[in-house]
Short mmCIF file of C-alpha atoms in Angstrom, two decimals:
data_model
loop_
_atom_site.label_atom_id
_atom_site.label_comp_id
_atom_site.label_asym_id
_atom_site.label_seq_id
_atom_site.Cartn_x
_atom_site.Cartn_y
_atom_site.Cartn_z
CA MET A 2 -34.24 -147.88 -173.68
CA THR A 3 -31.34 -150.30 -174.33
CA LEU A 4 -28.26 -149.21 -172.95
CA ALA A 5 -24.99 -150.20 -175.37
CA PHE A 6 -22.77 -152.76 -173.96
CA THR A 7 -19.15 -151.88 -173.70
CA ALA A 8 -16.44 -153.50 -175.52
CA GLU A 9 -15.65 -155.63 -172.69
CA GLU A 10 -19.02 -156.89 -171.84
CA GLN A 11 -19.67 -157.73 -175.70
CA ARG A 12 -16.45 -159.83 -175.62
CA VAL A 13 -18.00 -161.52 -172.32
CA LEU A 14 -21.38 -161.87 -174.29
CA LYS A 15 -19.98 -163.11 -177.32
CA ARG A 16 -17.46 -165.90 -175.55
CA CYS A 17 -20.58 -166.97 -173.30
CA SER A 18 -22.81 -168.28 -176.01
CA THR A 19 -23.82 -171.41 -174.28
CA PRO A 20 -24.67 -171.91 -170.43
CA GLU A 21 -21.58 -174.36 -170.44
CA ARG A 22 -19.45 -171.37 -171.45
CA THR A 23 -21.14 -168.99 -169.03
CA GLN A 24 -20.55 -171.19 -166.17
CA ALA A 25 -16.94 -170.98 -167.26
CA PHE A 26 -16.79 -167.52 -167.01
CA LEU A 27 -18.36 -167.55 -163.39
CA ASP A 28 -15.84 -170.46 -162.79
CA GLY A 29 -13.01 -167.60 -163.33
CA LEU A 30 -14.20 -165.13 -161.14
CA LYS A 31 -13.05 -164.46 -157.70
CA TYR A 32 -15.57 -164.88 -154.97
CA ASN A 33 -16.78 -161.61 -153.49
CA TRP A 34 -16.24 -161.91 -149.90
CA GLU A 35 -17.84 -158.51 -149.26
CA ARG A 36 -14.90 -158.11 -146.53
CA ASP A 37 -15.07 -154.59 -146.16
CA GLY A 38 -18.11 -154.86 -144.47
CA LYS A 39 -20.42 -153.46 -147.12
CA SER A 40 -22.94 -155.65 -148.90
CA THR A 41 -22.85 -155.35 -152.45
CA LEU A 42 -25.30 -156.16 -155.12
CA LYS A 43 -23.70 -155.93 -158.52
CA SER A 44 -25.13 -156.24 -161.99
CA PHE A 45 -23.39 -157.72 -165.07
CA ARG A 46 -21.46 -154.56 -165.58
CA GLY A 47 -20.32 -154.62 -162.08
CA VAL A 48 -19.16 -158.07 -162.27
CA VAL A 49 -17.55 -157.74 -165.42
CA ARG A 50 -15.56 -154.46 -164.17
CA GLU A 51 -14.46 -155.88 -160.77
CA GLY A 52 -13.84 -159.55 -161.57
CA ASN A 53 -15.74 -161.25 -158.92
CA ALA A 54 -19.39 -162.09 -157.66
CA HIS A 55 -20.89 -163.86 -154.64
CA CYS A 56 -23.66 -166.17 -155.50
CA LEU A 57 -26.87 -163.62 -156.24
CA GLU A 58 -24.39 -161.71 -158.52
CA GLY A 59 -23.20 -164.61 -160.12
CA ALA A 60 -26.98 -165.47 -160.83
CA LEU A 61 -27.91 -162.22 -162.13
CA THR A 62 -24.68 -162.22 -164.46
CA ALA A 63 -25.51 -165.42 -165.64
CA ALA A 64 -29.24 -164.57 -166.29
CA ALA A 65 -28.03 -161.04 -168.07
CA ILE A 66 -25.65 -163.21 -170.23
CA CYS A 67 -27.71 -165.98 -171.36
CA SER A 68 -30.89 -163.80 -172.00
CA GLN A 69 -28.85 -162.36 -174.77
CA HIS A 70 -28.92 -165.88 -176.18
CA GLY A 71 -32.46 -167.14 -175.67
CA HIS A 72 -32.83 -168.20 -172.25
CA PRO A 73 -35.37 -166.34 -170.16
CA PRO A 74 -33.94 -164.80 -167.18
CA LEU A 75 -34.99 -167.24 -164.43
CA LEU A 76 -33.44 -167.05 -160.65
CA LEU A 77 -33.83 -169.84 -158.35
CA CYS A 78 -33.35 -169.16 -154.29
CA MET A 79 -32.50 -172.47 -152.45
CA GLU A 80 -33.18 -171.67 -148.68
CA ALA A 81 -30.91 -173.44 -146.31
CA ARG A 82 -30.13 -174.00 -142.69
CA ASP A 83 -27.10 -171.97 -142.66
CA ILE A 84 -26.99 -169.91 -145.91
CA ASP A 85 -29.23 -169.43 -148.80
CA HIS A 86 -28.14 -169.91 -152.43
CA ASN A 87 -29.01 -168.45 -155.73
CA LEU A 88 -28.98 -170.13 -158.90
CA PHE A 89 -29.78 -169.18 -162.84
CA VAL A 90 -32.16 -171.91 -163.72
CA TYR A 91 -32.52 -172.63 -167.60
CA ARG A 92 -34.24 -175.56 -169.76
CA LYS A 93 -32.73 -177.44 -172.55
CA LYS A 94 -34.63 -180.03 -174.53
CA GLY A 95 -37.06 -180.11 -171.71
CA ARG A 96 -34.79 -180.54 -169.13
CA TRP A 97 -33.72 -178.17 -166.23
CA GLY A 98 -29.77 -177.24 -165.70
CA ALA A 99 -28.51 -174.43 -163.47
CA LEU A 100 -25.48 -172.00 -163.38
CA ALA A 101 -24.13 -170.46 -160.25
CA GLN A 102 -21.26 -168.54 -158.44
CA SER A 103 -20.36 -170.31 -154.92
CA ARG A 104 -17.49 -170.20 -152.51
CA ASP A 105 -18.51 -174.23 -152.52
CA GLU A 106 -17.38 -175.84 -156.33
CA ASN A 107 -20.36 -178.44 -155.33
CA LEU A 108 -22.93 -175.60 -155.42
CA ARG A 109 -22.22 -174.30 -158.80
CA SER A 110 -23.37 -175.71 -162.20
CA ARG A 111 -25.80 -178.84 -163.10
CA PRO A 112 -26.21 -180.07 -166.16
CA PRO A 113 -29.61 -179.79 -167.91
CA VAL A 114 -30.84 -183.59 -167.05
CA HIS A 115 -33.40 -182.81 -164.24
CA GLN A 116 -36.93 -183.16 -165.17
CA THR A 117 -38.05 -180.60 -162.29
CA LEU A 118 -36.55 -177.89 -160.37
CA ARG A 119 -37.02 -179.88 -157.57
CA ASP A 120 -34.81 -182.48 -158.83
#
C-alpha cells in the first residue's frame, strides 16, 4: 500500500532531485535538540511538517527523499567515544558519498569520491 504524499512533501521531493539538493534541504532545517526531554524519531513526514531533525531523523529523511530518485535507502551508523552519528550513504559512478544532519557542520555531507565506506 502506497501512501500519497502531501503537496508540501511533493514539493520537497521535486526540489531535492539530487543528493546535493537533498543536503541543501537538510542544511536548511533547524537541529532537533529534543529540549523538552522527549526523545523523537520523526519520519520524512514529521521532519517536513516540523522543519527540524537530529542526525538519525536527517538520515532517514535523506533516505526517503533519495529513494524516490533511484538511490537505495542505505544508512550508516558511526560509533564514536562521545556520541554516535547517522548518515545516509549513496553511490555515484562507483564512489561513495554521504548526506547527514548534524549540529556540527563538519559532520554533514561528503561528496561521492570515496572508494569504500571506510574511506
